[in-house]
Tab-separated table of C-alpha atoms in Angstrom:
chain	number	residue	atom	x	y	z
A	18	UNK	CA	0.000	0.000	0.000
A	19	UNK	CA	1.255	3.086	-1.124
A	20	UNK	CA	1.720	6.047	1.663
A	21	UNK	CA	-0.889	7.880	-0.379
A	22	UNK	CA	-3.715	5.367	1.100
A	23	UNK	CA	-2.589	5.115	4.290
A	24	UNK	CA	-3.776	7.032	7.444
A	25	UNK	CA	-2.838	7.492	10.906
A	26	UNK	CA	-4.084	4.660	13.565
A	27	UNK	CA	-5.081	7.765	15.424
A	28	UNK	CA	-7.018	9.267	12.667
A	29	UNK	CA	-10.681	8.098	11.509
A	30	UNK	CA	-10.769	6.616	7.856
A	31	UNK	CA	-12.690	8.292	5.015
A	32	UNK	CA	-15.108	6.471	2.912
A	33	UNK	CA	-15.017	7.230	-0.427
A	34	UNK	CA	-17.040	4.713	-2.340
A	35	UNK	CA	-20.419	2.578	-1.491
A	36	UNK	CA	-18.080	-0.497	-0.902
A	37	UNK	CA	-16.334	0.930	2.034
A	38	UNK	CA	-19.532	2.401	3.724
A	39	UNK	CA	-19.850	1.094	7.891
A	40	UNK	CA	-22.203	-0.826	7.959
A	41	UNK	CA	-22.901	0.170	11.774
A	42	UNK	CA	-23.755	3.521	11.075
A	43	UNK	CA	-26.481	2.843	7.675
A	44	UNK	CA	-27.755	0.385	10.623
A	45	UNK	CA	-28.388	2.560	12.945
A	46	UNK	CA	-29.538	5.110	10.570
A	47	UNK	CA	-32.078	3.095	9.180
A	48	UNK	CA	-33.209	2.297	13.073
A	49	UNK	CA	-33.222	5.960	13.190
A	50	UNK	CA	-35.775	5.814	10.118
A	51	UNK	CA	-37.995	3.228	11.693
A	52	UNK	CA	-38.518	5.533	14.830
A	53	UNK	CA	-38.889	8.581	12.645
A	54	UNK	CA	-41.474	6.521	10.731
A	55	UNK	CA	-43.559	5.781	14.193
A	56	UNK	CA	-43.628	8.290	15.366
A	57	UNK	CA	-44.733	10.247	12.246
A	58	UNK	CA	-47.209	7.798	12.163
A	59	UNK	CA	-48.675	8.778	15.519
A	60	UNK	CA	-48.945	12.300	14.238
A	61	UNK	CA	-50.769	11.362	11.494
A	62	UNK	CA	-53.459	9.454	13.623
A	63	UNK	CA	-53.976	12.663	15.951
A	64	UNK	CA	-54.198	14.465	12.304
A	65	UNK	CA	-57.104	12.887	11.180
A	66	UNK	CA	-58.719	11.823	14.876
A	67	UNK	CA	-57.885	8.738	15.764
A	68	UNK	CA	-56.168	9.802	18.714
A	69	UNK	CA	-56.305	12.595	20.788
A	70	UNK	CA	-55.068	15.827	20.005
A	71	UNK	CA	-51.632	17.239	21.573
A	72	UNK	CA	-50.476	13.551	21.664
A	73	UNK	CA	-47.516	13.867	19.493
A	74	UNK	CA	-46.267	17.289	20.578
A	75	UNK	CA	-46.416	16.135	24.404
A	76	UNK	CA	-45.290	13.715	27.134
A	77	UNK	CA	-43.362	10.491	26.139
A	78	UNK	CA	-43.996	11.538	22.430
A	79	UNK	CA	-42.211	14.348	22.469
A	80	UNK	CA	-39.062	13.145	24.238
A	81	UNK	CA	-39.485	10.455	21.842
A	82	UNK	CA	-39.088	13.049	18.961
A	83	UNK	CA	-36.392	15.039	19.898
A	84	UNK	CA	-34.595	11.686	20.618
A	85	UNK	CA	-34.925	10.781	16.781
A	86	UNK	CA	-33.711	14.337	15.630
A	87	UNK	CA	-30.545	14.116	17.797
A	88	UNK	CA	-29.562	10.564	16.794
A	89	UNK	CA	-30.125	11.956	12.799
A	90	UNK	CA	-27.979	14.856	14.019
A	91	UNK	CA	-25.419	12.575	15.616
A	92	UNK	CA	-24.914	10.228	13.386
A	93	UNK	CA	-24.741	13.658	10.259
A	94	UNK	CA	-21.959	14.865	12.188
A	95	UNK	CA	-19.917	11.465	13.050
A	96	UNK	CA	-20.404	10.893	8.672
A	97	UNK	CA	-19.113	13.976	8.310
A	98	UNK	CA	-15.694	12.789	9.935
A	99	UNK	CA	-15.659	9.720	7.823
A	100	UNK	CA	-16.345	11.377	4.717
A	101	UNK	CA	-13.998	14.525	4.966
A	102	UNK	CA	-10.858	13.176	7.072
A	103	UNK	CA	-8.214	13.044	7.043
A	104	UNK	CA	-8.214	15.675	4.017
A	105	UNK	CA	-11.932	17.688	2.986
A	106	UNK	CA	-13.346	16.776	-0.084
A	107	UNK	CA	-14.888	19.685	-1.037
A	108	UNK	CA	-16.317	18.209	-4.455
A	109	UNK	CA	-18.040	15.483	-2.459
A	110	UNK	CA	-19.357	17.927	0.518
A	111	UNK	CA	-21.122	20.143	-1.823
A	112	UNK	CA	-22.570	17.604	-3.749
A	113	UNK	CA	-24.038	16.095	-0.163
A	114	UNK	CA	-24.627	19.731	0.606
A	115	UNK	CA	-26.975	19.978	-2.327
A	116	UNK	CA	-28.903	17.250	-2.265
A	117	UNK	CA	-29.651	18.117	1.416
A	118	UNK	CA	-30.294	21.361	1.231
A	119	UNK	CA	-32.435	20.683	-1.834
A	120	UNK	CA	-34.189	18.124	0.012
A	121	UNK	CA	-34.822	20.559	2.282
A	122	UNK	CA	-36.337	23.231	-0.145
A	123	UNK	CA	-38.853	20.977	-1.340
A	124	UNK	CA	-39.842	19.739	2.097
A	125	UNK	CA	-40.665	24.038	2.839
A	126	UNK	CA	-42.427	24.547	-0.738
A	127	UNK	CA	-44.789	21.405	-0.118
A	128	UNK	CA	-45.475	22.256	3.601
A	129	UNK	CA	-46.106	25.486	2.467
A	130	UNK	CA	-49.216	24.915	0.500
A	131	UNK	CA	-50.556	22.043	2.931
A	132	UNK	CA	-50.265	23.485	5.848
A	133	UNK	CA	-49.444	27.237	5.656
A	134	UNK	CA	-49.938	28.367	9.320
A	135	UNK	CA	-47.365	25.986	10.543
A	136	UNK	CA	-45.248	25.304	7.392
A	137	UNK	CA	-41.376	23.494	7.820
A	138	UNK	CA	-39.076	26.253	7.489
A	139	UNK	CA	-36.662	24.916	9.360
A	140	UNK	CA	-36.758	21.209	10.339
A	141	UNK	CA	-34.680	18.557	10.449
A	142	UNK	CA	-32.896	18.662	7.019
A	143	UNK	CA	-32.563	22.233	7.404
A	144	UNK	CA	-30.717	21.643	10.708
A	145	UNK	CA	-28.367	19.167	8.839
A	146	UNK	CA	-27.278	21.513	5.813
A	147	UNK	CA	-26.561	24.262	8.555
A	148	UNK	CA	-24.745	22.197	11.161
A	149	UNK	CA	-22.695	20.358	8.427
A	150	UNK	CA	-21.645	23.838	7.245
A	151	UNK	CA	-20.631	25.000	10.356
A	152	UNK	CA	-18.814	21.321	10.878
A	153	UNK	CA	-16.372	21.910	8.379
A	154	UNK	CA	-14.625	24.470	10.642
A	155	UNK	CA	-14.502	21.816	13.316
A	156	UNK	CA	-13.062	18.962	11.464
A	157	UNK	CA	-8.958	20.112	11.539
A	158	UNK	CA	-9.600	20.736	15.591
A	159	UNK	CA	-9.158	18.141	18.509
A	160	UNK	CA	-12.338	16.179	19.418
A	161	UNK	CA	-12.508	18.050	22.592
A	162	UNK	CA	-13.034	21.445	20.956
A	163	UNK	CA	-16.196	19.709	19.510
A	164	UNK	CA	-17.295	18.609	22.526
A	165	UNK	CA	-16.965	22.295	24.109
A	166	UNK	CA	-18.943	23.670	21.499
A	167	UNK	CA	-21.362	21.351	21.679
A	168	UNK	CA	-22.217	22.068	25.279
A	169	UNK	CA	-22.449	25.672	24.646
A	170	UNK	CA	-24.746	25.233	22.024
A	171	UNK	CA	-27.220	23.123	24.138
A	172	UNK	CA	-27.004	25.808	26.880
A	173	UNK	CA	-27.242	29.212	24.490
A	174	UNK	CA	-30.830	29.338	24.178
A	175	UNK	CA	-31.044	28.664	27.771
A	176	UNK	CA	-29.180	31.646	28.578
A	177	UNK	CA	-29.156	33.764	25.436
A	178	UNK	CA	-32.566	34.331	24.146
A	179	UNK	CA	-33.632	37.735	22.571
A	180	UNK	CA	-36.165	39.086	21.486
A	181	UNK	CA	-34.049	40.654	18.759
A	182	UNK	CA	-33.958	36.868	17.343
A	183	UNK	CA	-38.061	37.001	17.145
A	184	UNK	CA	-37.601	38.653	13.562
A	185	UNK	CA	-38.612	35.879	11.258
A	186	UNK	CA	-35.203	35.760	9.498
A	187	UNK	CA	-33.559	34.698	12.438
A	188	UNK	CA	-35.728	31.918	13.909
A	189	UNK	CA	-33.451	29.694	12.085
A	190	UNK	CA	-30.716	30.458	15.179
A	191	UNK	CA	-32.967	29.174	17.628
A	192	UNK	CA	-32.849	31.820	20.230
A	193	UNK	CA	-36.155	33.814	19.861
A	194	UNK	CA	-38.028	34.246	22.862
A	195	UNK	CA	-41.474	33.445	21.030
A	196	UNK	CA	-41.215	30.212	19.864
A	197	UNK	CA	-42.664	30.123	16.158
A	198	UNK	CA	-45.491	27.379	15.020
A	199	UNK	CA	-44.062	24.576	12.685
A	200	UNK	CA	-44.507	21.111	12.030
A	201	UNK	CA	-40.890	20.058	12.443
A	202	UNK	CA	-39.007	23.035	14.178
A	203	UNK	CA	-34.916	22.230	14.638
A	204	UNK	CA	-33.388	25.644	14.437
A	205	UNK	CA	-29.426	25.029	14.912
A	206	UNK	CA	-29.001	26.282	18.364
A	207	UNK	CA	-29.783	23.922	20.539
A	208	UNK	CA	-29.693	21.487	18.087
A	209	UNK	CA	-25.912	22.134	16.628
A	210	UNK	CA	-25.015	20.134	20.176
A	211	UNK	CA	-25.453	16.290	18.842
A	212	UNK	CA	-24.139	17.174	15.509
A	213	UNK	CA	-21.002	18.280	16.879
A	214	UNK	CA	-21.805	15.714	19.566
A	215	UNK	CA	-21.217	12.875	16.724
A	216	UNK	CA	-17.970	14.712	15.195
A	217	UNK	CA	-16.386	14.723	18.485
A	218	UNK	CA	-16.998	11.100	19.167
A	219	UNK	CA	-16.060	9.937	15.462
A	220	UNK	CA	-12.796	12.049	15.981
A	221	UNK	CA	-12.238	10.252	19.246
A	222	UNK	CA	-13.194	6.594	18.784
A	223	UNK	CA	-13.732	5.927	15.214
A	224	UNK	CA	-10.201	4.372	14.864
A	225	UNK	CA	-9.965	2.515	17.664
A	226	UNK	CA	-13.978	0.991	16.796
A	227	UNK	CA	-12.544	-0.059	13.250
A	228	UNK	CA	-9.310	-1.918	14.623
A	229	UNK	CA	-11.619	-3.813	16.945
A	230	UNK	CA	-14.342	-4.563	14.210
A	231	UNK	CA	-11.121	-5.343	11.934
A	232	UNK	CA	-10.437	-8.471	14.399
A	233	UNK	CA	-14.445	-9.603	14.030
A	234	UNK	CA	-15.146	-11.759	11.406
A	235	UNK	CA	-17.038	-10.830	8.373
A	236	UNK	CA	-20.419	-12.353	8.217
A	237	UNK	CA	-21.686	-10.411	4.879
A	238	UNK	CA	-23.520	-13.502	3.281
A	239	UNK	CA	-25.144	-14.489	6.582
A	240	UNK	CA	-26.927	-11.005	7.268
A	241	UNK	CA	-30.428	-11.205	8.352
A	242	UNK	CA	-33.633	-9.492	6.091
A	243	UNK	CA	-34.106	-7.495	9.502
A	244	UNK	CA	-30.102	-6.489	8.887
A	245	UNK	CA	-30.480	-6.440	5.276
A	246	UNK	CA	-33.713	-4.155	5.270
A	247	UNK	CA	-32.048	-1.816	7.430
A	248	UNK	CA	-28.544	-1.797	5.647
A	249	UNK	CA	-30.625	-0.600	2.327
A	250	UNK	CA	-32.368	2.565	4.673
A	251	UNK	CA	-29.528	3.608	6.044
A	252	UNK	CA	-27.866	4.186	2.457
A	253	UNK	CA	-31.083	5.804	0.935
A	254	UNK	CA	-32.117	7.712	3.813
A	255	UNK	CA	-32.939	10.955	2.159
A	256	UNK	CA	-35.077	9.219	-0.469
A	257	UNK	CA	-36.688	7.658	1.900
A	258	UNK	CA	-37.263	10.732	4.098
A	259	UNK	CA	-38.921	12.250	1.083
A	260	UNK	CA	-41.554	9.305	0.302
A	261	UNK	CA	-42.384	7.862	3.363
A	262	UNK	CA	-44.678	10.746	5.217
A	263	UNK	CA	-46.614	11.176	1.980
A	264	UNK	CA	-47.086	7.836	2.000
A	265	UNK	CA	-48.332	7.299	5.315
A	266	UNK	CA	-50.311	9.990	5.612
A	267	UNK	CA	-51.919	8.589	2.418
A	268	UNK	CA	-52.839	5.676	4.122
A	269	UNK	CA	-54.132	7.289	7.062
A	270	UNK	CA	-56.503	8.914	4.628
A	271	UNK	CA	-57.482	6.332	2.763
A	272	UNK	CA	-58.564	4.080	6.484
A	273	UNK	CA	-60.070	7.540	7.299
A	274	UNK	CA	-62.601	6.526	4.167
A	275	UNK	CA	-63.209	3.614	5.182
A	276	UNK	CA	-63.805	4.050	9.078
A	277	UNK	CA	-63.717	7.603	9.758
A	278	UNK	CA	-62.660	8.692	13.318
A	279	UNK	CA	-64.515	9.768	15.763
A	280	UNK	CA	-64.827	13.239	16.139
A	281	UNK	CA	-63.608	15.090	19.961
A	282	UNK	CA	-66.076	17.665	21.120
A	283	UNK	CA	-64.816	20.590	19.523
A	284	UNK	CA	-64.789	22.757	22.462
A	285	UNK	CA	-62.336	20.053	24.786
A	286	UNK	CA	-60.640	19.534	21.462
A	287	UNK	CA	-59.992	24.281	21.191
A	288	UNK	CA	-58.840	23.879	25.128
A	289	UNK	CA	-56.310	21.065	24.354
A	290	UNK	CA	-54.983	22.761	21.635
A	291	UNK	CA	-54.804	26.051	23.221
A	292	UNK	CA	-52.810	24.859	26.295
A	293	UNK	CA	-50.271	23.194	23.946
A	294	UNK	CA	-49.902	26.309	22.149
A	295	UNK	CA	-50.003	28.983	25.196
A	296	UNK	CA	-46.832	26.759	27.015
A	297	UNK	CA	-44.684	26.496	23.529
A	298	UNK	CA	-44.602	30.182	23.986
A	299	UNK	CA	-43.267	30.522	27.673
A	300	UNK	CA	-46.519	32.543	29.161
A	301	UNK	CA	-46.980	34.828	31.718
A	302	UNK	CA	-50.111	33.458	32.794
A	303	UNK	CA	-51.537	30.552	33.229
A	304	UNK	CA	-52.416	28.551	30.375
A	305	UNK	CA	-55.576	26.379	31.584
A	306	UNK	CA	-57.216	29.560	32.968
A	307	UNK	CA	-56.301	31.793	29.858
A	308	UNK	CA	-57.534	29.048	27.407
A	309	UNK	CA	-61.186	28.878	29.438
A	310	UNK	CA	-61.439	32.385	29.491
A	311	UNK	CA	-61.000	32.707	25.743
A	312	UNK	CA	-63.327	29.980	24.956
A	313	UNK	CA	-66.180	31.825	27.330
A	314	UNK	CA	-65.764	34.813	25.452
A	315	UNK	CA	-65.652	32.834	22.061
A	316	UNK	CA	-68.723	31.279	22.424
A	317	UNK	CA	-70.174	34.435	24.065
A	318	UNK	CA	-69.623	36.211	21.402
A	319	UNK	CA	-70.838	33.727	18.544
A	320	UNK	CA	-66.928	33.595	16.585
A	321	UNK	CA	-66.332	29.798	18.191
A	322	UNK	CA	-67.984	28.190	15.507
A	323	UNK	CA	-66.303	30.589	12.765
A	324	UNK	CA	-62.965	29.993	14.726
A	325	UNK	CA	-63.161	25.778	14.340
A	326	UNK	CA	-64.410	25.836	11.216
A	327	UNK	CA	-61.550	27.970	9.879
A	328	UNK	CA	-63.355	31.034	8.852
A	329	UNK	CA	-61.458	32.921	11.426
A	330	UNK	CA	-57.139	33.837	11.038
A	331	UNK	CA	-56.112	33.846	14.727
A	332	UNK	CA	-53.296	35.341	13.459
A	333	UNK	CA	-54.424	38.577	11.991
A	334	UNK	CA	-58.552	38.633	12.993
A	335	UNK	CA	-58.497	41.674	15.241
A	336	UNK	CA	-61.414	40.488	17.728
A	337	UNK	CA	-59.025	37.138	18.451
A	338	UNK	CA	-56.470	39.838	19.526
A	339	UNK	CA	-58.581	41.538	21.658
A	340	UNK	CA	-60.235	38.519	23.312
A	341	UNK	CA	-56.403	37.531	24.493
A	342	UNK	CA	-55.380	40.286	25.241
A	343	UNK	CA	-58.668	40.647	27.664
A	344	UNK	CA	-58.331	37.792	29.075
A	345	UNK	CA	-54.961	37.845	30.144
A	346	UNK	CA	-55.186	41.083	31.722
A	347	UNK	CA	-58.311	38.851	33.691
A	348	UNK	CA	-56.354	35.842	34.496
A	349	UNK	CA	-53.147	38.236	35.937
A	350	UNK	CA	-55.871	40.223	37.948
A	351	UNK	CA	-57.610	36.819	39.554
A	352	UNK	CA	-60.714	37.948	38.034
């Protein structure tokens, strides 16, 4: 072997071709997948009824969520080591670059005509273009430098939040104090933290994982379909990104045909809802008392039924402005 092709036991190995991809990471990638999958799934039920609204933004659900996003994150940034050390490709990055950051166009454009109020400007694919940007000035430091930055990223909106950042050309930093409505919201701070998270631990351990797996034999023609089927996500991940929410939420709607859900009483349904929204946006009062005092003056004044059937913008309609703002002048007064 020529010096040209060899690399430092120290240093992590690039992959350049399909044939010398880790299998470990398209595994756990396409694991990644098959929780992203669920739990999309799950949204799509409280979608179109079947279960109860609130369930996928809250609880276990949630966790569940932001648990899939940082393992997508972690395992973007511990690539990113393989792919672009010991020397960066730039020809490759911007081609992966690209088809990201593509992806992530279309994902905003098709959103944006299906569901407008709470369009993806900034989700997960988003996150990945940025962070892998801002991972190319991390890849020629020490693994520890990553891990610094990746705490202070998790911490900054903790600490940093403006509401200078709550123009709508800066949500994508993450620090607004208002947090904006989306379907899939991952601005890059806090979420630059697992990103940098995986490039840190590729830097750290990736050599000294491939020695060990070096010693293992290779089992290739004895992998199982389980193995196999997750092998094939892992290395079509994006594609499969793409199809597989249209495609579920197509069947979803096709069921819903078939044996349409039953429908929540619309007024328990406008409380749930409300109380989601009113804590994503760090109130000053309290949310179950401001949500039943705007549905008492909804009804009372005849706009509830307008409201749920989507006659009404909350966002712009002037009496919806007014209601809130009365009733959280109430609710801070004990009235």
């Amino acid at each position: 072997m020529s010096d040209s092709n060899m690399t430092s036991t120290a240093e992590p190995q690039p992959t350049t071709s399909a044939h010398r991809r880790l299998v470990f990471i398209d595994v756990l990638r396409g694991l990644a997948l098959v929780a992203m999958a669920l739990y999309h799934f799950v949204w799509d039920l409280e979608f179109f009824g079947y279960v109860a609204a609130g369930t996928a933004g809250t609880g276990g659900w949630k966790i569940f969520a932001r648990l899939i996003a940082s393992s997508f994150l972690f395992l973007a940034g511990y690539s990113l080591v393989l792919g672009q050390r010991p020397r960066i490709r730039f020809d490759a990055f911007m081609r992966r670059f690209a088809k990201i950051a593509g992806a992530a166009a279309v994902i905003s454009i098709a959103t944006w005509f299906a569901f407008p109020n709470t369009f993806i400007f900034f989700g997960i694919l988003h996150s990945i273009a940025a962070a892998s940007l801002v991972g190319l000035l991390f890849l020629p430091l020490p693994a520890i430098v990553s891990f610094v930055a990746a705490a202070a990223a998790f911490a900054a909106p903790l600490y940093l939040r403006s509401a200078i950042f709550d123009a709508p050309y800066l949500w994508w930093v993450g620090l607004s104090e208002t947090i904006p409505r989306s379907n899939d919201y991952v601005p890059l701070l806090p979420w630059l933290a697992p990103f940098l998270l995986g490039l840190g631990t590729a830097k750290l351990v990736h050599a000294r994982l491939m020695a060990w797996l070096a010693k293992r034999p290779v089992n290739d023609g004895k992998r199982r379909l389980w193995t196999k089927a997750l092998i094939f996500g892992g290395r079509h991940s994006l594609a499969i990104y793409l199809l597989h929410q249209p495609l579920l939420i197509g069947l979803v709607y096709l069921f819903s045909l078939v044996s349409p859900p039953t429908l929540p009483d619309p007024k328990q349904a406008y409380r749930t809802n409300c109380v989601e929204a009113c804590g994503r946006g760090n109130p000053a009062v309290p949310c179950d008392a401001f949500c039943g005092c705007t549905l008492d003056r909804l009804v009372e004044q005849n706009l509830f039924d307008d409201l749920n059937r989507g006659k009404i913008n909350v966002n712009t309609d002037e009496r919806i402005a007014r209601i809130a703002g009365q009733c959280t002048m109430d609710v801070q007064s004990g009235d």
